[in-house]
Amino acid sequence: MRPSLCPLLVTLGLCLGIQPALAELHQAVDAAVRPVMQIYDIPGMAVAISHKGQQHFFEYGVASRENAQTVDRHTLFELGSISKLFTATLGAYAEARGTLNLSDNASQYLPELQGSAFDHISLLDLATYTAGGLPLQFPDSVSDERRMLGYYRNWQAVYPPGTRRLYSNPSIGLFGHLAAASLAEPFQQLMEKELLPQLGMQESYVRIPTERMTRYAWGYRDDKAVRVSPGALNAEAYGLKSSASDMLRFIEANLHPDHLPAPLRQAISSTHRGYYRIGDMTQALGWERYAYPINLEKLQAGNSAEMALQPQPLERFSEPKPAKGDLLLNKTGSTNGFGAYILLLPARDTGLVILANRNYPNAERVRLALQLLEAIEP
């Protein structure tokens, strides 16, 4: 990791044009990030913060231990399940375009699903993990699209749709697949050629172009360099790669969507609406929402393994709840070699993203994010 200049910056005040308050912010971020990197042996990390219209970037360590390439704001990290936010946005965008309705049955959008359990499962059920027990991952035998469709045709709900939350890649993955079908274009093409450009994101990919591969960090697991492997509906569920710079654009699009084209502006608003509550967490479309301020233990509980792996009873709202008041929206994302976290405070015009090339515990990502918020607003 590069040595910190923060103590010097604080002392000099205007060193390199950085104001004393900003130097103190750098020092606080350093004090929060570096111990986490040391404890969990994280090779590299990028932090980006937007606060009241001001952008801040902090880069640490290396994107590759093999060639010692340093992390910067343009380094590409795997987002893991933060990809689901983009899938949710695409689905809401399709609804804003009039090509689907979230209340429609899923089988309406794919002939192969007709006559299956998906005749009675809505697109909203898929998007919010309430289809009735779709698992976290596909079985290992689902290795191509033909087997994927066969899996869905033969799958039977364990619970009545809409009554239990069970976090699931096959659930929101199918939602993204059907949203793309409603728009009559492949998911990857819609994401890379339509949605991401409209968000102003030029460093985000499902499949990284050859000429950008030098920016792609290596993830690390058991001291081995790893990257995500393709799988069924991986693009829709966990396959995006992005940079701190681009993710800050996504954050700012969510904080200030007014400049976006009308369908996308409507879509972002839709992704912030809440559909049901589990404890302190309200499930929105992709995003997970809380009243703010919130204590560490409650936010960690909402991002716990139990929440991700166990079916949860829920309190469904009679109508979607708009995002009003002082709220925190967040999402974690992991692959074998990467760990990420994104957080919004819309009422406070603040958001942050933390990208790392090691999968470290969600509880520590949440702890770090709240420390960073304290540094921004002591």
C-alpha positions as a printed NumPy array, in Angstrom:
array([[  0.   ,   0.   ,   0.   ],
       [  1.151,   3.524,  -0.709],
       [  2.252,   5.522,   2.334],
       [ -0.327,   8.017,   3.561],
       [  0.37 ,  11.717,   3.101],
       [ -2.515,  12.679,   5.353],
       [ -0.622,  13.801,   8.466],
       [  1.529,  16.034,   6.269],
       [ -1.537,  17.367,   4.464],
       [ -3.231,  18.228,   7.728],
       [ -0.103,  20.011,   8.946],
       [  0.428,  22.031,   5.797],
       [ -3.25 ,  22.67 ,   5.162],
       [ -2.931,  23.508,   1.486],
       [ -0.397,  20.931,   0.323],
       [ -1.135,  19.989,  -3.28 ],
       [ -4.173,  22.241,  -3.202],
       [ -6.059,  20.109,  -0.665],
       [ -7.982,  22.067,   1.986],
       [ -7.421,  21.116,   5.64 ],
       [-10.924,  19.643,   6.014],
       [-10.304,  17.432,   2.977],
       [ -6.925,  16.38 ,   4.356],
       [ -8.667,  15.356,   7.562],
       [-11.161,  13.32 ,   5.521],
       [ -8.267,  11.512,   3.818],
       [ -6.741,  10.802,   7.19 ],
       [-10.039,   9.435,   8.542],
       [-10.585,   7.226,   5.495],
       [ -7.029,   5.927,   5.737],
       [ -7.561,   5.115,   9.417],
       [-10.708,   3.151,   8.569],
       [ -9.574,   1.335,   5.422],
       [ -5.999,   0.292,   6.113],
       [ -6.715,  -1.895,   9.176],
       [ -9.447,  -3.766,   7.251],
       [ -7.053,  -4.417,   4.38 ],
       [ -4.409,  -5.677,   6.779],
       [ -6.725,  -7.928,   8.809],
       [ -8.284,  -9.568,   5.749],
       [ -5.19 ,  -9.492,   3.528],
       [ -6.968,  -7.461,   0.855],
       [ -4.531,  -6.663,  -1.971],
       [ -6.37 ,  -3.607,  -3.286],
       [ -9.34 ,  -1.409,  -2.545],
       [-11.06 ,   1.579,  -4.145],
       [-13.445,   3.829,  -2.236],
       [-15.574,   6.501,  -3.891],
       [-17.799,   8.972,  -2.051],
       [-20.288,  11.537,  -3.292],
       [-21.346,  14.05 ,  -0.649],
       [-23.417,  17.141,  -1.376],
       [-22.141,  17.343,  -4.937],
       [-18.484,  16.728,  -4.089],
       [-16.673,  13.618,  -5.311],
       [-13.882,  11.934,  -3.354],
       [-11.739,   8.987,  -4.437],
       [ -9.383,   6.91 ,  -2.32 ],
       [ -7.241,   4.121,  -3.788],
       [ -5.151,   1.557,  -1.954],
       [ -2.89 ,  -1.331,  -2.815],
       [ -2.657,  -3.331,  -6.014],
       [ -4.996,  -4.69 ,  -8.648],
       [ -2.581,  -7.555,  -9.263],
       [  0.014,  -8.938,  -6.9  ],
       [  1.743, -10.606,  -9.808],
       [  2.625,  -7.382, -11.626],
       [  2.154,  -4.87 ,  -8.753],
       [ -0.274,  -2.776, -10.81 ],
       [ -1.714,  -0.18 ,  -8.445],
       [ -5.418,   0.417,  -7.927],
       [ -6.894,   3.658,  -9.242],
       [-10.392,   4.985,  -9.83 ],
       [-10.494,   3.307, -13.257],
       [ -9.524,  -0.196, -12.064],
       [-12.252,  -2.716, -12.937],
       [-13.586,  -4.82 , -10.066],
       [-16.174,  -7.594, -10.127],
       [-19.412,  -6.284,  -8.579],
       [-20.983,  -9.638,  -7.733],
       [-24.578,  -9.175,  -6.592],
       [-24.425,  -5.399,  -6.9  ],
       [-25.102,  -6.36 , -10.537],
       [-28.667,  -7.042,  -9.358],
       [-29.218,  -3.296,  -8.964],
       [-28.613,  -2.859, -12.682],
       [-30.84 ,  -5.826, -13.525],
       [-33.582,  -4.3  , -11.369],
       [-33.094,  -0.946, -13.083],
       [-33.362,  -2.579, -16.506],
       [-36.61 ,  -4.288, -15.493],
       [-38.026,  -1.007, -14.169],
       [-36.848,   0.682, -17.363],
       [-38.726,  -1.911, -19.432],
       [-41.846,  -1.179, -17.384],
       [-41.377,   2.555, -17.957],
       [-41.07 ,   1.821, -21.681],
       [-44.349,  -0.118, -21.537],
       [-42.936,  -3.515, -22.548],
       [-43.77 ,  -5.273, -19.266],
       [-45.726,  -4.93 , -16.057],
       [-44.262,  -6.137, -12.777],
       [-47.592,  -7.708, -11.834],
       [-47.629,  -9.91 , -14.961],
       [-47.   , -13.631, -14.646],
       [-43.467, -14.601, -15.617],
       [-44.561, -17.231, -18.166],
       [-46.211, -14.492, -20.244],
       [-42.741, -13.427, -21.457],
       [-41.219, -16.801, -22.333],
       [-43.201, -19.501, -24.159],
       [-41.04 , -22.263, -22.675],
       [-42.371, -21.389, -19.195],
       [-46.032, -21.697, -20.086],
       [-47.739, -24.538, -18.244],
       [-45.152, -24.381, -15.424],
       [-45.183, -22.94 , -11.897],
       [-44.338, -19.584, -13.474],
       [-47.924, -19.247, -14.677],
       [-48.603, -18.167, -11.074],
       [-45.41 , -16.276, -10.234],
       [-45.162, -12.588, -11.051],
       [-42.201, -10.664, -12.385],
       [-42.2  ,  -8.77 ,  -9.08 ],
       [-41.953, -12.077,  -7.195],
       [-38.85 , -12.921,  -9.216],
       [-37.307,  -9.482,  -8.735],
       [-37.821,  -9.507,  -4.947],
       [-36.917, -13.17 ,  -4.229],
       [-40.467, -14.243,  -3.333],
       [-41.164, -16.748,  -6.134],
       [-41.644, -19.531,  -3.586],
       [-38.242, -20.993,  -2.815],
       [-35.931, -20.661,  -5.809],
       [-32.47 , -21.456,  -4.376],
       [-29.427, -19.242,  -3.982],
       [-27.68 , -20.916,  -6.935],
       [-28.568, -23.173,  -9.827],
       [-27.71 , -26.865,  -9.394],
       [-24.32 , -27.762, -10.89 ],
       [-26.103, -29.686, -13.653],
       [-27.533, -26.437, -15.099],
       [-24.684, -25.656, -17.448],
       [-26.374, -24.193, -20.54 ],
       [-29.588, -22.47 , -21.618],
       [-31.375, -25.712, -22.565],
       [-30.782, -27.178, -19.096],
       [-31.68 , -23.847, -17.508],
       [-35.073, -23.783, -19.212],
       [-35.617, -27.415, -18.271],
       [-34.843, -26.582, -14.665],
       [-37.42 , -23.794, -14.597],
       [-40.077, -25.895, -16.366],
       [-39.76 , -28.666, -13.783],
       [-39.288, -26.501, -10.689],
       [-42.088, -26.453,  -8.108],
       [-42.637, -23.766,  -5.469],
       [-41.946, -24.743,  -1.861],
       [-43.957, -21.809,  -0.475],
       [-46.915, -19.88 ,  -1.902],
       [-45.476, -17.112,  -4.105],
       [-45.19 , -13.803,  -2.315],
       [-45.035, -15.243,   1.224],
       [-41.32 , -15.919,   1.891],
       [-38.104, -14.203,   0.884],
       [-35.287, -16.496,  -0.181],
       [-32.383, -14.627,  -1.755],
       [-31.765, -16.212,  -5.143],
       [-29.668, -15.749,  -8.267],
       [-32.049, -17.891, -10.382],
       [-34.925, -15.65 ,  -9.228],
       [-33.618, -12.212, -10.156],
       [-31.598, -13.735, -12.995],
       [-34.801, -14.918, -14.644],
       [-36.343, -11.5  , -14.027],
       [-33.501,  -9.885, -15.975],
       [-33.773, -12.467, -18.744],
       [-37.504, -11.804, -19.122],
       [-37.058,  -8.027, -18.965],
       [-34.614,  -8.276, -21.852],
       [-37.053, -10.532, -23.74 ],
       [-39.76 ,  -7.887, -23.346],
       [-37.399,  -5.351, -24.944],
       [-36.572,  -7.835, -27.726],
       [-32.793,  -7.614, -27.316],
       [-30.188,  -9.732, -25.503],
       [-29.514,  -8.734, -21.901],
       [-25.822,  -7.985, -22.433],
       [-26.539,  -5.749, -25.414],
       [-29.241,  -3.837, -23.544],
       [-26.957,  -3.369, -20.565],
       [-23.816,  -2.307, -22.426],
       [-25.372,  -0.41 , -25.338],
       [-28.44 ,   1.191, -23.753],
       [-28.735,   1.267, -19.957],
       [-25.118,   1.872, -18.913],
       [-24.512,   4.633, -21.502],
       [-27.703,   6.409, -20.431],
       [-26.355,   6.333, -16.871],
       [-23.126,   7.93 , -18.121],
       [-21.161,   4.779, -17.312],
       [-18.344,   4.092, -19.764],
       [-16.192,   1.76 , -17.64 ],
       [-18.712,  -0.982, -16.851],
       [-19.116,  -4.272, -18.689],
       [-20.66 ,  -7.689, -18.718],
       [-17.794,  -8.838, -20.913],
       [-14.707,  -6.659, -20.746],
       [-13.328,  -5.706, -24.189],
       [ -9.85 ,  -6.968, -24.973],
       [ -8.409,  -3.466, -25.002],
       [ -9.658,  -2.854, -21.428],
       [ -8.404,  -6.116, -19.91 ],
       [ -5.3  ,  -4.416, -18.517],
       [ -7.62 ,  -2.483, -16.179],
       [ -9.297,  -5.648, -14.87 ],
       [ -8.099,  -6.483, -11.367],
       [ -7.391, -10.005, -10.237],
       [ -9.361, -11.255,  -7.273],
       [ -7.705, -13.349,  -4.588],
       [ -8.848, -16.443,  -2.744],
       [ -6.586, -18.806,  -0.792],
       [ -3.602, -16.848,  -2.13 ],
       [ -4.589, -17.646,  -5.707],
       [ -5.523, -15.1  ,  -8.37 ],
       [ -9.093, -15.754,  -9.541],
       [-11.841, -14.238, -11.672],
       [-15.52 , -15.012, -11.999],
       [-16.512, -17.979, -14.18 ],
       [-19.485, -17.764, -16.555],
       [-22.644, -19.536, -15.449],
       [-26.367, -19.619, -16.188],
       [-27.739, -16.052, -16.07 ],
       [-24.502, -14.832, -14.519],
       [-24.716, -11.479, -16.313],
       [-28.127, -10.812, -14.823],
       [-27.296, -11.933, -11.282],
       [-23.62 , -11.253, -10.57 ],
       [-21.624, -10.662, -13.775],
       [-20.976,  -6.914, -14.047],
       [-17.524,  -5.374, -13.675],
       [-17.043,  -1.673, -12.994],
       [-14.722,   0.986, -11.63 ],
       [-14.986,   3.309,  -8.655],
       [-15.343,   6.213, -11.069],
       [-18.26 ,   4.615, -12.901],
       [-19.962,   3.418,  -9.721],
       [-19.931,   6.984,  -8.447],
       [-21.788,   7.942, -11.624],
       [-24.366,   5.285, -10.769],
       [-24.636,   6.639,  -7.236],
       [-25.135,  10.17 ,  -8.483],
       [-27.724,   9.023, -11.029],
       [-29.661,   7.532,  -8.112],
       [-29.242,  10.649,  -5.985],
       [-30.061,  13.097,  -8.799],
       [-31.952,  11.392, -11.655],
       [-33.595,  14.586, -12.934],
       [-31.187,  14.967, -15.859],
       [-31.797,  11.437, -17.155],
       [-34.19 ,  10.486, -19.965],
       [-37.749,  10.163, -18.658],
       [-38.012,   6.324, -18.789],
       [-34.726,   5.904, -16.914],
       [-35.656,   8.588, -14.407],
       [-38.912,   6.749, -13.751],
       [-37.042,   3.437, -13.497],
       [-34.646,   4.693, -10.832],
       [-37.53 ,   6.026,  -8.773],
       [-39.2  ,   2.609,  -9.091],
       [-36.151,   0.766,  -7.799],
       [-36.287,   2.758,  -4.544],
       [-39.887,   1.771,  -3.714],
       [-40.413,  -0.761,  -0.939],
       [-42.543,  -3.893,  -1.378],
       [-42.297,  -5.708,   1.947],
       [-40.53 ,  -5.623,   5.299],
       [-38.399,  -8.157,   7.144],
       [-37.412,  -6.793,  10.541],
       [-35.657,  -3.472,   9.964],
       [-35.114,  -4.104,   6.244],
       [-37.537,  -3.057,   3.512],
       [-37.035,  -4.866,   0.208],
       [-37.043,  -2.489,  -2.725],
       [-36.306,  -3.42 ,  -6.338],
       [-32.694,  -4.569,  -6.023],
       [-31.962,  -2.146,  -3.205],
       [-32.444,  -3.028,   0.479],
       [-33.794,  -0.113,   2.486],
       [-33.657,   1.049,   6.119],
       [-34.723,   4.015,   8.208],
       [-31.692,   6.202,   8.929],
       [-29.865,   6.759,  11.246],
       [-29.378,   3.061,  11.96 ],
       [-27.046,   1.3  ,  14.353],
       [-24.314,  -1.054,  13.23 ],
       [-25.911,  -4.234,  14.569],
       [-29.193,  -3.706,  12.726],
       [-27.488,  -2.993,   9.411],
       [-25.189,  -5.984,   9.837],
       [-28.214,  -8.188,  10.582],
       [-29.842,  -7.109,   7.329],
       [-26.681,  -8.086,   5.445],
       [-26.082, -11.325,   7.351],
       [-25.674, -14.885,   6.095],
       [-28.967, -15.783,   7.762],
       [-30.781, -13.155,   5.698],
       [-29.156, -14.432,   2.52 ],
       [-29.425, -18.179,   3.088],
       [-32.604, -18.785,   5.088],
       [-36.221, -18.286,   3.99 ],
       [-37.649, -15.282,   5.795],
       [-41.314, -14.562,   6.575],
       [-42.3  , -11.098,   5.444],
       [-44.829,  -8.34 ,   5.884],
       [-46.032,  -7.366,   2.411],
       [-47.311,  -3.832,   1.859],
       [-50.71 ,  -3.358,   0.255],
       [-49.128,  -0.724,  -2.004],
       [-45.466,  -0.07 ,  -2.806],
       [-43.986,   2.444,  -0.384],
       [-42.172,   5.354,  -2.05 ],
       [-38.758,   6.373,  -0.78 ],
       [-39.602,   9.231,   1.58 ],
       [-37.804,  10.545,   4.63 ],
       [-34.31 ,   9.835,   5.88 ],
       [-33.434,   6.447,   4.386],
       [-30.401,   4.253,   3.791],
       [-30.341,   2.041,   0.696],
       [-27.598,  -0.557,   0.33 ],
       [-26.425,  -3.703,  -1.433],
       [-23.517,  -6.08 ,  -1.021],
       [-21.858,  -8.047,  -3.81 ],
       [-19.35 , -10.896,  -3.828],
       [-17.626, -13.303,  -6.146],
       [-14.949, -15.829,  -5.206],
       [-12.239, -13.179,  -5.382],
       [-14.024,  -9.845,  -4.911],
       [-16.141,  -8.072,  -2.306],
       [-18.141,  -4.879,  -2.835],
       [-20.615,  -2.661,  -1.003],
       [-22.738,   0.304,  -2.102],
       [-24.783,   2.671,   0.047],
       [-27.081,   5.656,  -0.574],
       [-28.453,   8.322,   1.764],
       [-30.742,  10.194,  -0.667],
       [-32.066,  12.732,   1.842],
       [-28.474,  13.649,   2.752],
       [-27.223,  13.758,  -0.852],
       [-24.597,  11.164,   0.008],
       [-23.49 ,   7.826,  -1.376],
       [-20.437,   5.614,  -1.332],
       [-19.038,   2.475,  -2.869],
       [-16.273,   0.202,  -1.598],
       [-14.612,  -2.178,  -4.073],
       [-12.041,  -4.804,  -3.056],
       [-10.27 ,  -7.667,  -4.781],
       [-10.925, -10.105,  -1.959],
       [-14.225, -11.449,  -0.649],
       [-14.219, -10.379,   3.011],
       [-17.139, -10.499,   5.491],
       [-20.241,  -8.401,   4.838],
       [-20.25 ,  -7.361,   8.493],
       [-16.881,  -5.669,   7.995],
       [-18.029,  -3.909,   4.825],
       [-21.001,  -2.493,   6.723],
       [-18.782,  -1.466,   9.641],
       [-16.346,   0.247,   7.293],
       [-19.115,   2.077,   5.422],
       [-20.586,   3.474,   8.646],
       [-17.114,   4.59 ,   9.722],
       [-16.755,   6.413,   6.418],
       [-20.121,   8.098,   6.903],
       [-18.941,   9.308,  10.301],
       [-15.875,  10.77 ,   8.621],
       [-18.054,  12.614,   6.11 ],
       [-20.582,  13.887,   8.658],
       [-18.922,  13.739,  12.112]])
